[in-house]
Short mmCIF file of N, CA and C in Angstrom, two decimals:
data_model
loop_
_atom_site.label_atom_id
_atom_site.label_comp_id
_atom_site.label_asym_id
_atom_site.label_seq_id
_atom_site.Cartn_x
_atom_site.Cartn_y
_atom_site.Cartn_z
N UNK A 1 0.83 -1.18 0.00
CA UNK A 1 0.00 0.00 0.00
C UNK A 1 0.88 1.25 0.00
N UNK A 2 0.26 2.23 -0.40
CA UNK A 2 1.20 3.44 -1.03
C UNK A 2 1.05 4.35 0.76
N UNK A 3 1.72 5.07 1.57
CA UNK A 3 1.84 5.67 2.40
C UNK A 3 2.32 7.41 1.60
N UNK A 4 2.06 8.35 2.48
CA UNK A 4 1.54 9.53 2.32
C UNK A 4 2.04 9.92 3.56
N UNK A 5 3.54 11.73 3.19
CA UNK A 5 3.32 12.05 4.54
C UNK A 5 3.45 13.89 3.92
N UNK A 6 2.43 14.33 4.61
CA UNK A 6 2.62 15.93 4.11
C UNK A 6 3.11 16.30 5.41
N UNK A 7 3.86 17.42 4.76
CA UNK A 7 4.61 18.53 5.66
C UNK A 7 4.41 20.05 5.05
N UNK A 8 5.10 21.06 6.11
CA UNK A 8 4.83 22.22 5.28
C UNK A 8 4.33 23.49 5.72
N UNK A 9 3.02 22.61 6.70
CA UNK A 9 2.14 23.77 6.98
C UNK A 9 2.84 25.10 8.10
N UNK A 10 2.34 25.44 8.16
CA UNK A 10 3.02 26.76 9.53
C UNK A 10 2.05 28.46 9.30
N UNK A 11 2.47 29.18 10.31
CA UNK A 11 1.41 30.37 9.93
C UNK A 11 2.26 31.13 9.18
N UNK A 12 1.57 31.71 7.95
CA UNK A 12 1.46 33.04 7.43
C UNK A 12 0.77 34.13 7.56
N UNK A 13 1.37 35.40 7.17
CA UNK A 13 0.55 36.27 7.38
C UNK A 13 0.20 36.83 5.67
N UNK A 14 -1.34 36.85 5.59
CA UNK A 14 -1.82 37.19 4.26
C UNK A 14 -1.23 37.63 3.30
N UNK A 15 -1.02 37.37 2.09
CA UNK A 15 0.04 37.51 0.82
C UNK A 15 0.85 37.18 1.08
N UNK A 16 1.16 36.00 1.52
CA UNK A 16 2.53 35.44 1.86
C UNK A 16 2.45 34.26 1.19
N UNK A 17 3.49 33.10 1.79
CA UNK A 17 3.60 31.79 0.41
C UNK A 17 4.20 30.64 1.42
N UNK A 18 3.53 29.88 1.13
CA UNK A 18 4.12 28.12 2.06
C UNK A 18 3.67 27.10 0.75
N UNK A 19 4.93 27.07 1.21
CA UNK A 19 4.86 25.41 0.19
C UNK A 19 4.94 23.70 0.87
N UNK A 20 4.27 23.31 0.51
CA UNK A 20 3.71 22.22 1.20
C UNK A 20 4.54 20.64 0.37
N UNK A 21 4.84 19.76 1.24
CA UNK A 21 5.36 18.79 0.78
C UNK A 21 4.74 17.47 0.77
N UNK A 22 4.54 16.77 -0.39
CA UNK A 22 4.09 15.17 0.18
C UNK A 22 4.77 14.59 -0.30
N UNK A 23 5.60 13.69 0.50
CA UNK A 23 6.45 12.60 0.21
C UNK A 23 5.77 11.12 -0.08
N UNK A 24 5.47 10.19 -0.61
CA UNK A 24 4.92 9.22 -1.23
C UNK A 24 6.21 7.92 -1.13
N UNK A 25 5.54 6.98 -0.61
CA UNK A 25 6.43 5.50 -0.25
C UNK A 25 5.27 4.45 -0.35
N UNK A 26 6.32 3.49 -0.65
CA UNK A 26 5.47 2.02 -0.46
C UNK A 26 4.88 1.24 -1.96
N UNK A 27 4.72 2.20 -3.00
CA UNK A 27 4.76 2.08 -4.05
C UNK A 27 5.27 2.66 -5.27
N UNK A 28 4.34 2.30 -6.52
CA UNK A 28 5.69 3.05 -7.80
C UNK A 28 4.50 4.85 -7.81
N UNK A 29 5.54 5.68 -7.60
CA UNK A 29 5.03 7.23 -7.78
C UNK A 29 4.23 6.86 -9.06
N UNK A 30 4.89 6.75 -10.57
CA UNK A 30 4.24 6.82 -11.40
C UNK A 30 2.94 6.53 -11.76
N UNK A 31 2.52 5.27 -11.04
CA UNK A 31 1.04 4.99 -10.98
C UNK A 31 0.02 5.42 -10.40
N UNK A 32 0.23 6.55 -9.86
CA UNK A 32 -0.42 7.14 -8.96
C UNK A 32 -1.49 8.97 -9.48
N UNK A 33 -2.16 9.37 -9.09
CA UNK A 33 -2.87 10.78 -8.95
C UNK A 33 -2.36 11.37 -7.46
N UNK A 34 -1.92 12.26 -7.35
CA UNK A 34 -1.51 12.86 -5.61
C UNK A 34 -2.44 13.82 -6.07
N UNK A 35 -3.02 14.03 -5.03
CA UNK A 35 -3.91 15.00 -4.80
C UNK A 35 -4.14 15.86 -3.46
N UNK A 36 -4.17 17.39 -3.53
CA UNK A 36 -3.84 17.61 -2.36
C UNK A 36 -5.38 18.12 -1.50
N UNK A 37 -5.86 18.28 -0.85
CA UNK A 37 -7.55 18.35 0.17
C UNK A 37 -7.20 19.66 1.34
N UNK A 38 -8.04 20.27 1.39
CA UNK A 38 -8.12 20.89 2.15
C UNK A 38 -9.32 20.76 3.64
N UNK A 39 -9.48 20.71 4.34
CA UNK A 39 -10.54 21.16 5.32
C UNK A 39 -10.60 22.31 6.44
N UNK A 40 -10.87 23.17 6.15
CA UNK A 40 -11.20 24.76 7.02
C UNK A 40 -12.23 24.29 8.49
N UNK A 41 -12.22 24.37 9.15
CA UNK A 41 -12.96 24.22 10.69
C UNK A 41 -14.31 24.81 10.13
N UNK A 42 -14.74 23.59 10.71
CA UNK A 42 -16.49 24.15 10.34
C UNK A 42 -16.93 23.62 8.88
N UNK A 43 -16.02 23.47 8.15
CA UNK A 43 -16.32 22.97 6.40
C UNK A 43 -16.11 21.93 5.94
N UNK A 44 -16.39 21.47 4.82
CA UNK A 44 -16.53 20.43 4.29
C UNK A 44 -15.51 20.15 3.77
N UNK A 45 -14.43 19.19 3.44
CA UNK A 45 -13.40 19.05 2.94
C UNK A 45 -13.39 19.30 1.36
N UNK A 46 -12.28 19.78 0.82
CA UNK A 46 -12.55 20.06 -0.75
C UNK A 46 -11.45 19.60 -1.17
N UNK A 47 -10.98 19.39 -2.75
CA UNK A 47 -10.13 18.81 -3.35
C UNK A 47 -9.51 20.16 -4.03
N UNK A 48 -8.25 20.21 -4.08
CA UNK A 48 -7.51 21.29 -4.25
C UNK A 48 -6.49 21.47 -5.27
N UNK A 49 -5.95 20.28 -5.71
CA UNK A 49 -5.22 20.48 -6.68
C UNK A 49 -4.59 18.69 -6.36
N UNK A 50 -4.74 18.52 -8.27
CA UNK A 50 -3.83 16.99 -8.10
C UNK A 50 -3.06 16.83 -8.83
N UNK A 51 -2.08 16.05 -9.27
CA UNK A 51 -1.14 15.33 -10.10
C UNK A 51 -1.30 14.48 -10.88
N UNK A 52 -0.68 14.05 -11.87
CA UNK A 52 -0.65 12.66 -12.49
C UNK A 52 0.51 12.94 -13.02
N UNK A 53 2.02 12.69 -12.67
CA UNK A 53 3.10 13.17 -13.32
C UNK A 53 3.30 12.50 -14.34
N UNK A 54 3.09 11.11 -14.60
CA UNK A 54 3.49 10.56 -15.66
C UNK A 54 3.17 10.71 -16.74
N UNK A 55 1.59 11.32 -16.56
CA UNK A 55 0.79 12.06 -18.20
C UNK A 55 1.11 13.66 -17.98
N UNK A 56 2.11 14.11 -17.05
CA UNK A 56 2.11 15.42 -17.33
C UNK A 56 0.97 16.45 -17.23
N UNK A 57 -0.42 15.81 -16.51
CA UNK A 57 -1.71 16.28 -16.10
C UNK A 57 -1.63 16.62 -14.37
N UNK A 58 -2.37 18.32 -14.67
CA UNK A 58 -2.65 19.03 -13.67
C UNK A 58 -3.95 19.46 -13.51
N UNK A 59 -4.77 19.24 -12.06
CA UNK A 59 -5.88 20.05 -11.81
C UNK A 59 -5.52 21.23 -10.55
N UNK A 60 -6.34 22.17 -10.65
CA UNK A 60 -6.76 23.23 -10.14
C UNK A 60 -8.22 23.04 -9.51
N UNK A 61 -8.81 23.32 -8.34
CA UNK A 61 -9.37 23.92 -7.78
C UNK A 61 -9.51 25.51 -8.03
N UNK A 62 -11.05 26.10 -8.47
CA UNK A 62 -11.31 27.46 -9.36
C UNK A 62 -10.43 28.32 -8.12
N UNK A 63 -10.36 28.57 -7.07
CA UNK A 63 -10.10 29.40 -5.95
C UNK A 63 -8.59 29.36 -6.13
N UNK A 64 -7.54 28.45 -6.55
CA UNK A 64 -6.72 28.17 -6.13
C UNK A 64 -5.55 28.55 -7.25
N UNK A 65 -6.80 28.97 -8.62
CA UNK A 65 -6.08 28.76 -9.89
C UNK A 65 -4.93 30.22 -10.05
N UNK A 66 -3.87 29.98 -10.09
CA UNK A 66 -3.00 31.17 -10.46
C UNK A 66 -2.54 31.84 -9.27
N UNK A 67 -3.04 31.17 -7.72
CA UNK A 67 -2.11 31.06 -6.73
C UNK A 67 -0.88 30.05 -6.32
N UNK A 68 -1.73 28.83 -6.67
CA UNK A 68 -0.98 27.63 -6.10
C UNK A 68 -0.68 26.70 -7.20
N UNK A 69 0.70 26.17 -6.93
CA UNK A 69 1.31 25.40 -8.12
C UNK A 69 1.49 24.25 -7.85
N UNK A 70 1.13 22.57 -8.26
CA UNK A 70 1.60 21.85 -8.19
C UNK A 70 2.39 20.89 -8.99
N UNK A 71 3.17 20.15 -8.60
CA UNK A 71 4.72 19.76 -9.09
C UNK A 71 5.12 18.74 -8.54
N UNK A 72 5.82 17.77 -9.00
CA UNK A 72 6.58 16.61 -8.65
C UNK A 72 7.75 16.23 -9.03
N UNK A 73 8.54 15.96 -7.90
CA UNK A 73 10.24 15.81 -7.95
C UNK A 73 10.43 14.31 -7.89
N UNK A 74 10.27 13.25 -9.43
CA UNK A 74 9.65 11.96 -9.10
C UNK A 74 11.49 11.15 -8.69
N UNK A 75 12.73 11.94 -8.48
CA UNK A 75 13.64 10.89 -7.99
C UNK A 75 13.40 11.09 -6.58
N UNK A 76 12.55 12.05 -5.79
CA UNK A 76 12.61 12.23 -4.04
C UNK A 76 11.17 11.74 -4.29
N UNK A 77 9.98 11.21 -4.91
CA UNK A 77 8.73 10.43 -4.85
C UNK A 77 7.91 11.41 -3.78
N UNK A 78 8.29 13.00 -4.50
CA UNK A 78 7.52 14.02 -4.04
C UNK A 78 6.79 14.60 -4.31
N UNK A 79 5.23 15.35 -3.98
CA UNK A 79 4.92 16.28 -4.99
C UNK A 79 5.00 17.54 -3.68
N UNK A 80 4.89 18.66 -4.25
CA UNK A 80 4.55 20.05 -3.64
C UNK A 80 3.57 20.52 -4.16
N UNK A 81 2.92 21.37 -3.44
CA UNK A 81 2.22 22.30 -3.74
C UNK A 81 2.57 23.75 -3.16
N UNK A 82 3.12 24.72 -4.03
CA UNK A 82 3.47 26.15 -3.71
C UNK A 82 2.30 26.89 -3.73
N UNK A 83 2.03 27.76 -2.29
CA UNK A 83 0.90 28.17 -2.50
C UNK A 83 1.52 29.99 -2.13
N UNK A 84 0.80 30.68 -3.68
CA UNK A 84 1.41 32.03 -3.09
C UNK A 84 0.02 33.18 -3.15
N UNK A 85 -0.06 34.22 -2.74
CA UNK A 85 -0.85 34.87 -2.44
C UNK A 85 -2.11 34.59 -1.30
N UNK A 86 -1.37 33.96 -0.52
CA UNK A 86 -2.60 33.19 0.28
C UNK A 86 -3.05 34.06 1.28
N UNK A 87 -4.51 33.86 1.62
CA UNK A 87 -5.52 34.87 2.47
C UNK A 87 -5.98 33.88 3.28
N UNK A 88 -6.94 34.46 4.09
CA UNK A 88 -7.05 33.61 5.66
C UNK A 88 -7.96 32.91 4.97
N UNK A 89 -9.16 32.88 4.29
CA UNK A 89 -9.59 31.33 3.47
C UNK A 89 -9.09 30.66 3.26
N UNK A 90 -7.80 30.70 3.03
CA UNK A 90 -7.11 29.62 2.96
C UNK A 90 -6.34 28.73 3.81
N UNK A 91 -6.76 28.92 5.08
CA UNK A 91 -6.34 28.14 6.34
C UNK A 91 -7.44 27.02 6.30
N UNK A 92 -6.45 26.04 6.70
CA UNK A 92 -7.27 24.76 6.74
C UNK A 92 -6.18 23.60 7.00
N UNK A 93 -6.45 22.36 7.02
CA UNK A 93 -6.05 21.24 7.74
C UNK A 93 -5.60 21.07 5.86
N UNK A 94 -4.44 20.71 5.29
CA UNK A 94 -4.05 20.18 3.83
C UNK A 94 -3.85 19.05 4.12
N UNK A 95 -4.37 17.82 3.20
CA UNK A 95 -4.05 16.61 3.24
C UNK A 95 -3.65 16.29 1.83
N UNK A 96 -2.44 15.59 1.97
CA UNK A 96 -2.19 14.61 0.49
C UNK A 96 -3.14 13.64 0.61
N UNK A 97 -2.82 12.64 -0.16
CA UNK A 97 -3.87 11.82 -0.91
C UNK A 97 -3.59 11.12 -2.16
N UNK A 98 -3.51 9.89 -2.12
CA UNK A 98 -3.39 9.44 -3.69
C UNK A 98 -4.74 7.78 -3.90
N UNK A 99 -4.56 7.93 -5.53
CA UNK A 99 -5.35 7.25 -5.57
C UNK A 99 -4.75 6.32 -7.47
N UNK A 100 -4.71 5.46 -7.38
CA UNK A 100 -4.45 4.51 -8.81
C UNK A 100 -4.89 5.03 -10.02
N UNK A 101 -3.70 5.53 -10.90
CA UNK A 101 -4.12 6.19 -11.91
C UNK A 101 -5.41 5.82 -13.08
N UNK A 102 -5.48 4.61 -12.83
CA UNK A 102 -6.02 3.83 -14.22
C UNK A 102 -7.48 3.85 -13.47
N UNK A 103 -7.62 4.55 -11.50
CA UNK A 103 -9.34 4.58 -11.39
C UNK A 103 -9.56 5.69 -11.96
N UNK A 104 -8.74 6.63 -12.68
CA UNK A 104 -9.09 7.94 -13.33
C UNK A 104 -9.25 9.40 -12.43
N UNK A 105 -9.67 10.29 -13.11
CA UNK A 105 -9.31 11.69 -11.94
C UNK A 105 -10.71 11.65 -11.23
N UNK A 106 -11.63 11.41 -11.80
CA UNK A 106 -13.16 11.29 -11.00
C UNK A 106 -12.99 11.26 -9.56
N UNK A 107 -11.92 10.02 -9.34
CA UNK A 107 -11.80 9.45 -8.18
C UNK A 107 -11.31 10.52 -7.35
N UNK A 108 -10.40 11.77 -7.76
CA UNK A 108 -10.20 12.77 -7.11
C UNK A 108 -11.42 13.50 -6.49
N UNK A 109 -11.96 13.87 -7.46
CA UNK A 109 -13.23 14.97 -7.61
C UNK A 109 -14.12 14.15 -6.90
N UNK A 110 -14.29 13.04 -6.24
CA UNK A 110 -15.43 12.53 -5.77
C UNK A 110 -14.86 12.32 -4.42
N UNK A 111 -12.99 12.57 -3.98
CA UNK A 111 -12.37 12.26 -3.33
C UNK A 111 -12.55 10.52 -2.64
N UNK A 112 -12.57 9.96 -3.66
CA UNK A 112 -12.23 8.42 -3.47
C UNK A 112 -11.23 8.04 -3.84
N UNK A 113 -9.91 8.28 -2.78
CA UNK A 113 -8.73 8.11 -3.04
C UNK A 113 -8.38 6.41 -2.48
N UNK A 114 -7.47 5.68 -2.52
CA UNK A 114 -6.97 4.76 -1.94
C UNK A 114 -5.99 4.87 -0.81
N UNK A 115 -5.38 5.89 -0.45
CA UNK A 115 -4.79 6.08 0.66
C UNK A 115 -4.60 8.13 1.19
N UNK A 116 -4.18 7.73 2.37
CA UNK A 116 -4.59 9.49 2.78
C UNK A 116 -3.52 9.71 3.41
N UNK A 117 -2.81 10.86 3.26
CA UNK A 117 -1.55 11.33 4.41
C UNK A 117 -2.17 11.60 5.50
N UNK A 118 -1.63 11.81 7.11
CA UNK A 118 -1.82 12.97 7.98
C UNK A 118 -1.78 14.11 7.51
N UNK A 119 -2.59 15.00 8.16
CA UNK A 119 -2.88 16.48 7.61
C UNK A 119 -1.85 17.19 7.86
N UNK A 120 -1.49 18.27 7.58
CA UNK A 120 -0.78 19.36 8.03
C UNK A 120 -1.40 20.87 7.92
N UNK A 121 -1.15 21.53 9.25
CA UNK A 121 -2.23 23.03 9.14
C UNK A 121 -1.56 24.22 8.80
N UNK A 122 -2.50 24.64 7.96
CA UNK A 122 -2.05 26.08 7.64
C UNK A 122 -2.92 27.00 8.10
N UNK A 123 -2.64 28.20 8.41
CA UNK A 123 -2.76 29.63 9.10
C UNK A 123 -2.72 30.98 8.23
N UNK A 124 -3.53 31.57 7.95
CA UNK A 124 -2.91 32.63 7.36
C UNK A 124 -3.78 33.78 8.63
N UNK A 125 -3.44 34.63 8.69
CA UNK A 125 -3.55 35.97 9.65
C UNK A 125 -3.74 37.01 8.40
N UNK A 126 -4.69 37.87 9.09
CA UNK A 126 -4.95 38.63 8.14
C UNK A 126 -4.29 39.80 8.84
#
């Protein structure tokens, strides 16, 4: 089974930038979607941005588009997500996440992943 560990989070203060890490073990990176989740206190968890490095395919979350970048460093079996211009909406619990490429991206968007990192929290201060 594929294991998931994000790191990263810490406080910012509004228009500022944290970049977030998920390291990926236990299986082959390439077969995989990483996907990164958010949950804000009080809200519903949302899907935020995912991967598929091997097809060179990226999603965005509409909120997220042209702040936050995601990327994968596949000899450290990493992805990041750089998040810049960030505002206090954007505090929340970030979770990686992956799920078997060949169940397709749906599985993102419906967040039916096959395995889940621990969260890591972010802060922004306005």
């Amino acid at each position: 089974d594929v294991q998931l560990q994000a790191s990263g989070g810490g406080l910012v203060q509004a228009g500022g930038s944290l970049r977030l890490s998920c390291v990926v073990s236990g299986s082959t990176f390439d077969d995989y979607i990483i996907g990164w989740f958010r949950q804000a206190t009080g809200k519903e968890r949302e899907g935020v941005s995912c991967i598929a490095s091997s097809r060179s395919l990226e999603y965005y979350e509409d909120s997220v588009k042209g702040r936050f970048t995601i990327s994968s460093d596949n000899a450290k079996n990493t992805v990041y997500l750089q998040m810049n211009t960030l505002n206090p909406s954007d505090s929340a619990v970030y979770y990686c996440a992956a799920v078997r490429i060949d169940r397709g991206w749906y599985s993102f968007i419906i967040q039916d992943m096959d395995s889940w990192g621990k969260g890591t929290l972010v802060t922004v201060s306005s």
